[in-house]
PDB file of C-alpha atoms in Angstrom:
ATOM      1  CA  LYS F 480      -1.706 -48.570 -13.652  1.00 82.00           C
ATOM      2  CA  SER F 481      -1.086 -48.842  -9.718  1.00 87.00           C
ATOM      3  CA  PHE F 482      -3.661 -51.949  -9.820  1.00 88.00           C
ATOM      4  CA  LEU F 483      -1.615 -53.844 -12.497  1.00 86.00           C
ATOM      5  CA  GLU F 484       1.682 -52.968 -10.759  1.00 86.00           C
ATOM      6  CA  GLY F 485       0.178 -54.368  -7.444  1.00 88.00           C
ATOM      7  CA  PHE F 486      -1.029 -57.444  -9.398  1.00 87.00           C
ATOM      8  CA  VAL F 487       2.565 -58.083 -10.729  1.00 85.00           C
ATOM      9  CA  GLN F 488       3.938 -57.481  -7.141  1.00 86.00           C
ATOM     10  CA  TYR F 489       1.308 -59.920  -5.644  1.00 89.00           C
ATOM     11  CA  MET F 490       2.119 -62.672  -8.229  1.00 87.00           C
ATOM     12  CA  THR F 491       5.923 -62.270  -7.573  1.00 84.00           C
ATOM     13  CA  GLU F 492       5.390 -62.748  -3.970  1.00 87.00           C
ATOM     14  CA  THR F 493       2.726 -65.454  -3.945  1.00 87.00           C
ATOM     15  CA  LYS F 494       3.364 -69.196  -4.188  1.00 86.00           C
ATOM     16  CA  SER F 495       1.466 -71.581  -6.645  1.00 81.00           C
ATOM     17  CA  ARG F 496      -1.049 -73.768  -4.694  1.00 81.00           C
ATOM     18  CA  ARG F 497      -0.274 -76.566  -7.078  1.00 76.00           C
ATOM     19  CA  THR F 498       3.535 -76.471  -6.878  1.00 78.00           C
ATOM     20  CA  ASN F 499       4.057 -74.422  -3.658  1.00 84.00           C
ATOM     21  CA  ARG F 500       6.753 -72.444  -5.460  1.00 83.00           C
ATOM     22  CA  PRO F 501       6.634 -68.884  -6.426  1.00 84.00           C
ATOM     23  CA  PHE F 502       5.044 -68.246  -9.926  1.00 84.00           C
ATOM     24  CA  GLY F 503       7.557 -68.176 -12.837  1.00 82.00           C
ATOM     25  CA  LYS F 504       8.265 -64.948 -14.850  1.00 82.00           C
ATOM     26  CA  LYS F 505       6.542 -66.420 -17.813  1.00 81.00           C
ATOM     27  CA  THR F 506       3.381 -67.402 -15.892  1.00 83.00           C
ATOM     28  CA  ILE F 507       3.194 -63.782 -14.589  1.00 85.00           C
ATOM     29  CA  SER F 508       3.850 -62.287 -17.979  1.00 84.00           C
ATOM     30  CA  ASN F 509       1.178 -64.671 -19.626  1.00 84.00           C
ATOM     31  CA  LEU F 510      -1.495 -63.568 -17.066  1.00 86.00           C
ATOM     32  CA  LEU F 511      -0.658 -59.912 -17.291  1.00 86.00           C
ATOM     33  CA  ALA F 512      -0.887 -60.162 -21.232  1.00 85.00           C
ATOM     34  CA  CYS F 513      -4.451 -61.618 -20.683  1.00 88.00           C
ATOM     35  CA  ILE F 514      -5.377 -58.459 -18.804  1.00 89.00           C
ATOM     36  CA  ILE F 515      -3.600 -56.210 -21.298  1.00 87.00           C
ATOM     37  CA  ALA F 516      -5.753 -57.885 -24.034  1.00 89.00           C
ATOM     38  CA  ALA F 517      -9.075 -57.490 -22.370  1.00 91.00           C
ATOM     39  CA  LEU F 518      -8.202 -53.774 -21.643  1.00 91.00           C
ATOM     40  CA  GLY F 519      -7.355 -53.569 -25.236  1.00 89.00           C
ATOM     41  CA  VAL F 520     -10.792 -54.799 -26.129  1.00 91.00           C
ATOM     42  CA  ALA F 521     -12.369 -52.183 -23.802  1.00 92.00           C
ATOM     43  CA  VAL F 522     -10.391 -49.345 -25.531  1.00 91.00           C
ATOM     44  CA  GLU F 523     -11.663 -50.782 -29.088  1.00 91.00           C
ATOM     45  CA  GLU F 524     -15.285 -50.859 -27.700  1.00 93.00           C
ATOM     46  CA  GLY F 525     -15.038 -47.364 -26.313  1.00 93.00           C
ATOM     47  CA  VAL F 526     -15.312 -48.408 -22.595  1.00 93.00           C
ATOM     48  CA  LEU F 527     -11.826 -46.894 -21.944  1.00 91.00           C
ATOM     49  CA  SER F 528     -10.193 -43.982 -23.793  1.00 92.00           C
ATOM     50  CA  PHE F 529      -6.678 -45.642 -23.515  1.00 90.00           C
ATOM     51  CA  ASN F 530      -5.118 -48.859 -22.139  1.00 89.00           C
ATOM     52  CA  PRO F 531      -3.519 -48.277 -18.814  1.00 87.00           C
ATOM     53  CA  ALA F 532      -1.457 -51.331 -18.945  1.00 83.00           C
ATOM     54  CA  GLU F 533       0.784 -49.829 -21.678  1.00 82.00           C
ATOM     55  CA  ALA F 534       2.436 -47.755 -18.885  1.00 81.00           C
ATOM     56  CA  VAL F 535       3.361 -50.809 -16.774  1.00 81.00           C
ATOM     57  CA  ASP F 536       7.113 -51.589 -16.833  1.00 78.00           C
ATOM     58  CA  ARG F 537       7.182 -55.370 -17.697  1.00 75.00           C
ATOM     59  CA  LYS F 538      11.035 -55.709 -17.816  1.00 74.00           C
ATOM     60  CA  ALA F 539      11.192 -57.421 -14.418  1.00 68.00           C
ATOM     61  CA  ILE F 540       8.930 -60.259 -15.424  1.00 73.00           C
ATOM     62  CA  GLN F 541      10.286 -60.862 -18.909  1.00 70.00           C
ATOM     63  CA  GLY F 542      13.249 -63.082 -18.092  1.00 60.00           C
ATOM     64  CA  GLU F 543      15.842 -64.175 -20.370  1.00 58.00           C
ATOM     65  CA  LYS F 544      15.160 -65.327 -23.854  1.00 62.00           C
ATOM     66  CA  LYS F 545      16.195 -68.827 -24.437  1.00 67.00           C
ATOM     67  CA  LYS F 546      17.886 -69.941 -27.749  1.00 75.00           C
ATOM     68  CA  ARG F 547      15.417 -72.041 -29.842  1.00 82.00           C
ATOM     69  CA  GLU F 548      16.938 -75.205 -30.430  1.00 90.00           C
ATOM     70  CA  TYR F 549      16.680 -76.966 -33.973  1.00 94.00           C
ATOM     71  CA  LEU F 550      18.141 -79.615 -36.045  1.00 96.00           C
ATOM     72  CA  THR F 551      20.182 -79.217 -39.203  1.00 95.00           C
ATOM     73  CA  ILE F 552      19.556 -81.191 -42.424  1.00 95.00           C
ATOM     74  CA  ASP F 553      22.601 -83.317 -41.493  1.00 96.00           C
ATOM     75  CA  GLU F 554      21.188 -84.032 -38.028  1.00 97.00           C
ATOM     76  CA  VAL F 555      17.745 -84.950 -39.309  1.00 97.00           C
ATOM     77  CA  ARG F 556      19.497 -87.395 -41.798  1.00 97.00           C
ATOM     78  CA  ARG F 557      21.299 -88.972 -38.947  1.00 97.00           C
ATOM     79  CA  LEU F 558      18.023 -89.622 -36.907  1.00 97.00           C
ATOM     80  CA  ILE F 559      16.524 -91.041 -40.028  1.00 97.00           C
ATOM     81  CA  ASP F 560      19.313 -93.467 -40.197  1.00 97.00           C
ATOM     82  CA  THR F 561      19.304 -94.362 -36.480  1.00 97.00           C
ATOM     83  CA  PRO F 562      16.904 -96.806 -35.029  1.00 97.00           C
ATOM     84  CA  CYS F 563      14.616 -95.799 -32.128  1.00 95.00           C
ATOM     85  CA  THR F 564      13.379 -97.952 -29.382  1.00 93.00           C
ATOM     86  CA  ARG F 565       9.881 -96.762 -30.259  1.00 92.00           C
ATOM     87  CA  GLU F 566       9.089 -96.550 -33.935  1.00 93.00           C
ATOM     88  CA  ASP F 567       5.792 -94.418 -33.367  1.00 92.00           C
ATOM     89  CA  VAL F 568       7.845 -91.606 -31.610  1.00 94.00           C
ATOM     90  CA  LYS F 569      10.415 -91.695 -34.561  1.00 96.00           C
ATOM     91  CA  LYS F 570       7.678 -91.435 -37.109  1.00 96.00           C
ATOM     92  CA  ALA F 571       5.802 -88.798 -35.191  1.00 95.00           C
ATOM     93  CA  PHE F 572       8.903 -86.718 -34.517  1.00 96.00           C
ATOM     94  CA  LEU F 573      10.229 -86.867 -38.211  1.00 97.00           C
ATOM     95  CA  PHE F 574       6.784 -86.284 -39.451  1.00 97.00           C
ATOM     96  CA  SER F 575       6.567 -83.098 -37.465  1.00 96.00           C
ATOM     97  CA  CYS F 576      10.025 -82.190 -38.711  1.00 97.00           C
ATOM     98  CA  PHE F 577       8.564 -81.970 -42.161  1.00 97.00           C
ATOM     99  CA  CYS F 578       5.214 -80.409 -41.404  1.00 95.00           C
ATOM    100  CA  GLY F 579       5.656 -78.367 -38.214  1.00 94.00           C
ATOM    101  CA  LEU F 580       2.625 -79.719 -36.149  1.00 94.00           C
ATOM    102  CA  ARG F 581       2.668 -79.368 -32.434  1.00 92.00           C
ATOM    103  CA  ILE F 582       2.645 -82.655 -30.473  1.00 90.00           C
ATOM    104  CA  SER F 583      -0.775 -81.698 -28.979  1.00 89.00           C
ATOM    105  CA  ASP F 584      -2.021 -81.552 -32.684  1.00 92.00           C
ATOM    106  CA  LEU F 585      -0.327 -84.945 -33.579  1.00 92.00           C
ATOM    107  CA  GLU F 586      -2.047 -86.602 -30.550  1.00 90.00           C
ATOM    108  CA  ASN F 587      -5.279 -85.247 -31.868  1.00 91.00           C
ATOM    109  CA  LEU F 588      -4.673 -85.898 -35.522  1.00 94.00           C
ATOM    110  CA  ARG F 589      -7.044 -88.675 -37.142  1.00 95.00           C
ATOM    111  CA  TRP F 590      -6.935 -90.086 -40.569  1.00 95.00           C
ATOM    112  CA  LYS F 591     -10.032 -87.960 -41.511  1.00 95.00           C
ATOM    113  CA  HIS F 592      -7.972 -84.932 -41.090  1.00 96.00           C
ATOM    114  CA  ILE F 593      -5.363 -85.889 -43.908  1.00 95.00           C
ATOM    115  CA  ILE F 594      -7.079 -84.974 -47.160  1.00 94.00           C
ATOM    116  CA  LYS F 595      -5.969 -85.890 -50.665  1.00 91.00           C
ATOM    117  CA  ASN F 596      -7.374 -83.682 -53.326  1.00 87.00           C
ATOM    118  CA  ASN F 597      -6.400 -83.576 -56.926  1.00 88.00           C
ATOM    119  CA  GLY F 598      -3.175 -85.361 -56.159  1.00 87.00           C
ATOM    120  CA  LYS F 599      -2.323 -82.828 -53.367  1.00 92.00           C
ATOM    121  CA  TRP F 600      -2.159 -83.865 -49.767  1.00 95.00           C
ATOM    122  CA  GLN F 601      -2.973 -81.684 -46.870  1.00 94.00           C
ATOM    123  CA  VAL F 602      -3.868 -81.657 -42.984  1.00 95.00           C
ATOM    124  CA  GLU F 603      -7.077 -79.994 -42.075  1.00 94.00           C
ATOM    125  CA  ILE F 604      -7.330 -79.693 -38.340  1.00 93.00           C
ATOM    126  CA  THR F 605      -8.297 -77.315 -35.705  1.00 90.00           C
ATOM    127  CA  GLN F 606      -5.242 -76.498 -33.779  1.00 87.00           C
ATOM    128  CA  PHE F 607      -5.529 -77.599 -29.946  1.00 83.00           C
ATOM    129  CA  LYS F 608      -3.310 -74.684 -28.687  1.00 77.00           C
ATOM    130  CA  THR F 609      -4.907 -71.841 -30.714  1.00 78.00           C
ATOM    131  CA  GLY F 610      -8.332 -73.189 -31.751  1.00 83.00           C
ATOM    132  CA  VAL F 611      -7.495 -71.849 -35.292  1.00 85.00           C
ATOM    133  CA  GLN F 612      -8.416 -73.958 -38.448  1.00 91.00           C
ATOM    134  CA  LEU F 613      -5.127 -75.241 -40.075  1.00 89.00           C
ATOM    135  CA  TYR F 614      -4.796 -76.042 -43.678  1.00 92.00           C
ATOM    136  CA  LEU F 615      -1.194 -77.392 -43.921  1.00 93.00           C
ATOM    137  CA  PRO F 616       0.197 -78.896 -47.255  1.00 93.00           C
ATOM    138  CA  LEU F 617       1.885 -82.222 -46.758  1.00 95.00           C
ATOM    139  CA  ASN F 618       4.978 -82.735 -48.792  1.00 93.00           C
ATOM    140  CA  LYS F 619       6.424 -86.076 -49.666  1.00 94.00           C
ATOM    141  CA  ASN F 620       8.879 -86.066 -46.888  1.00 94.00           C
ATOM    142  CA  ALA F 621       6.158 -85.623 -44.304  1.00 95.00           C
ATOM    143  CA  ARG F 622       3.928 -88.356 -45.976  1.00 95.00           C
ATOM    144  CA  LYS F 623       6.881 -90.828 -45.780  1.00 95.00           C
ATOM    145  CA  TRP F 624       6.504 -90.875 -41.997  1.00 96.00           C
ATOM    146  CA  LEU F 625       2.826 -91.445 -41.745  1.00 94.00           C
ATOM    147  CA  PRO F 626       2.202 -94.979 -40.203  1.00 91.00           C
ATOM    148  CA  GLU F 627       0.307 -97.724 -42.266  1.00 89.00           C
ATOM    149  CA  GLN F 628      -3.411 -96.964 -42.530  1.00 83.00           C
ATOM    150  CA  SER F 629      -4.402-100.485 -42.907  1.00 84.00           C
ATOM    151  CA  GLY F 630      -7.781-101.256 -41.070  1.00 86.00           C
ATOM    152  CA  ALA F 631      -7.971 -97.797 -39.654  1.00 87.00           C
ATOM    153  CA  THR F 632     -11.127 -95.858 -39.594  1.00 93.00           C
ATOM    154  CA  ALA F 633     -11.481 -92.012 -40.315  1.00 93.00           C
ATOM    155  CA  ASP F 634     -11.659 -91.449 -36.491  1.00 94.00           C
ATOM    156  CA  THR F 635      -8.625 -93.693 -35.776  1.00 93.00           C
ATOM    157  CA  PRO F 636      -5.695 -91.699 -34.408  1.00 92.00           C
ATOM    158  CA  VAL F 637      -2.938 -91.395 -37.028  1.00 94.00           C
ATOM    159  CA  PHE F 638      -0.214 -91.941 -34.096  1.00 91.00           C
ATOM    160  CA  PRO F 639      -2.308 -93.961 -31.683  1.00 83.00           C
ATOM    161  CA  LYS F 640       0.561 -95.161 -29.338  1.00 76.00           C
ATOM    162  CA  LEU F 641       1.900 -91.656 -28.994  1.00 73.00           C
ATOM    163  CA  ASN F 642       1.597 -90.502 -25.350  1.00 70.00           C
ATOM    164  CA  ARG F 643       3.493 -88.231 -22.957  1.00 66.00           C
ATOM    165  CA  ALA F 644       5.861 -91.150 -21.912  1.00 76.00           C
ATOM    166  CA  TYR F 645       7.767 -90.528 -25.077  1.00 85.00           C
ATOM    167  CA  LYS F 646      10.582 -88.321 -23.587  1.00 87.00           C
ATOM    168  CA  THR F 647      13.133 -91.141 -22.600  1.00 90.00           C
ATOM    169  CA  ALA F 648      12.990 -92.813 -26.025  1.00 91.00           C
ATOM    170  CA  LEU F 649      13.337 -89.417 -27.797  1.00 94.00           C
ATOM    171  CA  CYS F 650      16.423 -88.477 -25.725  1.00 93.00           C
ATOM    172  CA  ASP F 651      17.999 -91.941 -26.252  1.00 95.00           C
ATOM    173  CA  TRP F 652      17.443 -91.926 -29.906  1.00 96.00           C
ATOM    174  CA  VAL F 653      18.863 -88.433 -30.329  1.00 96.00           C
ATOM    175  CA  LYS F 654      22.017 -89.590 -28.197  1.00 96.00           C
ATOM    176  CA  GLU F 655      22.330 -92.691 -30.380  1.00 96.00           C
ATOM    177  CA  ALA F 656      22.508 -90.539 -33.455  1.00 97.00           C
ATOM    178  CA  GLY F 657      25.350 -88.552 -31.939  1.00 96.00           C
ATOM    179  CA  ILE F 658      23.415 -85.299 -31.646  1.00 96.00           C
ATOM    180  CA  HIS F 659      24.600 -83.291 -28.575  1.00 94.00           C
ATOM    181  CA  LYS F 660      21.591 -80.938 -28.311  1.00 93.00           C
ATOM    182  CA  HIS F 661      18.888 -80.471 -25.762  1.00 91.00           C
ATOM    183  CA  VAL F 662      16.035 -81.934 -28.081  1.00 94.00           C
ATOM    184  CA  CYS F 663      12.360 -81.953 -26.908  1.00 91.00           C
ATOM    185  CA  PHE F 664       9.389 -82.802 -29.333  1.00 92.00           C
ATOM    186  CA  HIS F 665       8.901 -79.040 -29.847  1.00 92.00           C
ATOM    187  CA  THR F 666      12.491 -79.062 -31.485  1.00 94.00           C
ATOM    188  CA  SER F 667      10.768 -80.646 -34.403  1.00 95.00           C
ATOM    189  CA  ARG F 668       8.552 -77.730 -34.970  1.00 93.00           C
ATOM    190  CA  HIS F 669      11.648 -75.387 -35.013  1.00 94.00           C
ATOM    191  CA  THR F 670      13.427 -77.765 -37.305  1.00 96.00           C
ATOM    192  CA  PHE F 671      10.527 -77.568 -39.824  1.00 95.00           C
ATOM    193  CA  ALA F 672      10.750 -73.793 -39.820  1.00 92.00           C
ATOM    194  CA  THR F 673      14.442 -73.900 -40.338  1.00 92.00           C
ATOM    195  CA  LEU F 674      14.273 -76.561 -43.196  1.00 91.00           C
ATOM    196  CA  ALA F 675      11.497 -74.499 -44.826  1.00 89.00           C
ATOM    197  CA  LEU F 676      13.825 -71.391 -44.795  1.00 88.00           C
ATOM    198  CA  THR F 677      16.765 -73.410 -46.009  1.00 85.00           C
TER     199      THR F 677
END
């Protein structure tokens, strides 16, 4: 326990070599979570009798929980009706609103990952963030935002022009649609969850 508390103390007082700024609470919390998980495995395998990390007070490094932004059905409709300077960004964002894929998975999505079987469509892809195989049904609203496949091979990216320079186009498009929320690409994933519940 004292080692782990010392680790947290060290991380809060140390600056990152990359940014030359103190580590954020989320970074420290994530690193500590890795250690806690490793100690948990040691308990499962009988190396330790208990996990000492469970006694560490983590309140100081948890920070505030931020509100998860999402779009309403009406706001999604307004985005659909509003032109975007980058059509690839519009299609990718709306596709994600209707299927929930992360941007990292959209960037890795190839036509071979989109399977049509007995009239049903799905995405079969290994998620970039988790490494878990995903079998995701594609409804007609999601399929509507897929780009044309003409001339594409199985290994061609579905969203070939998508890159990290999309943020300006996304922000301008959201403003043009009259939406006054902080929208990033991950908002589409939260929107999918909300639409599914609705």
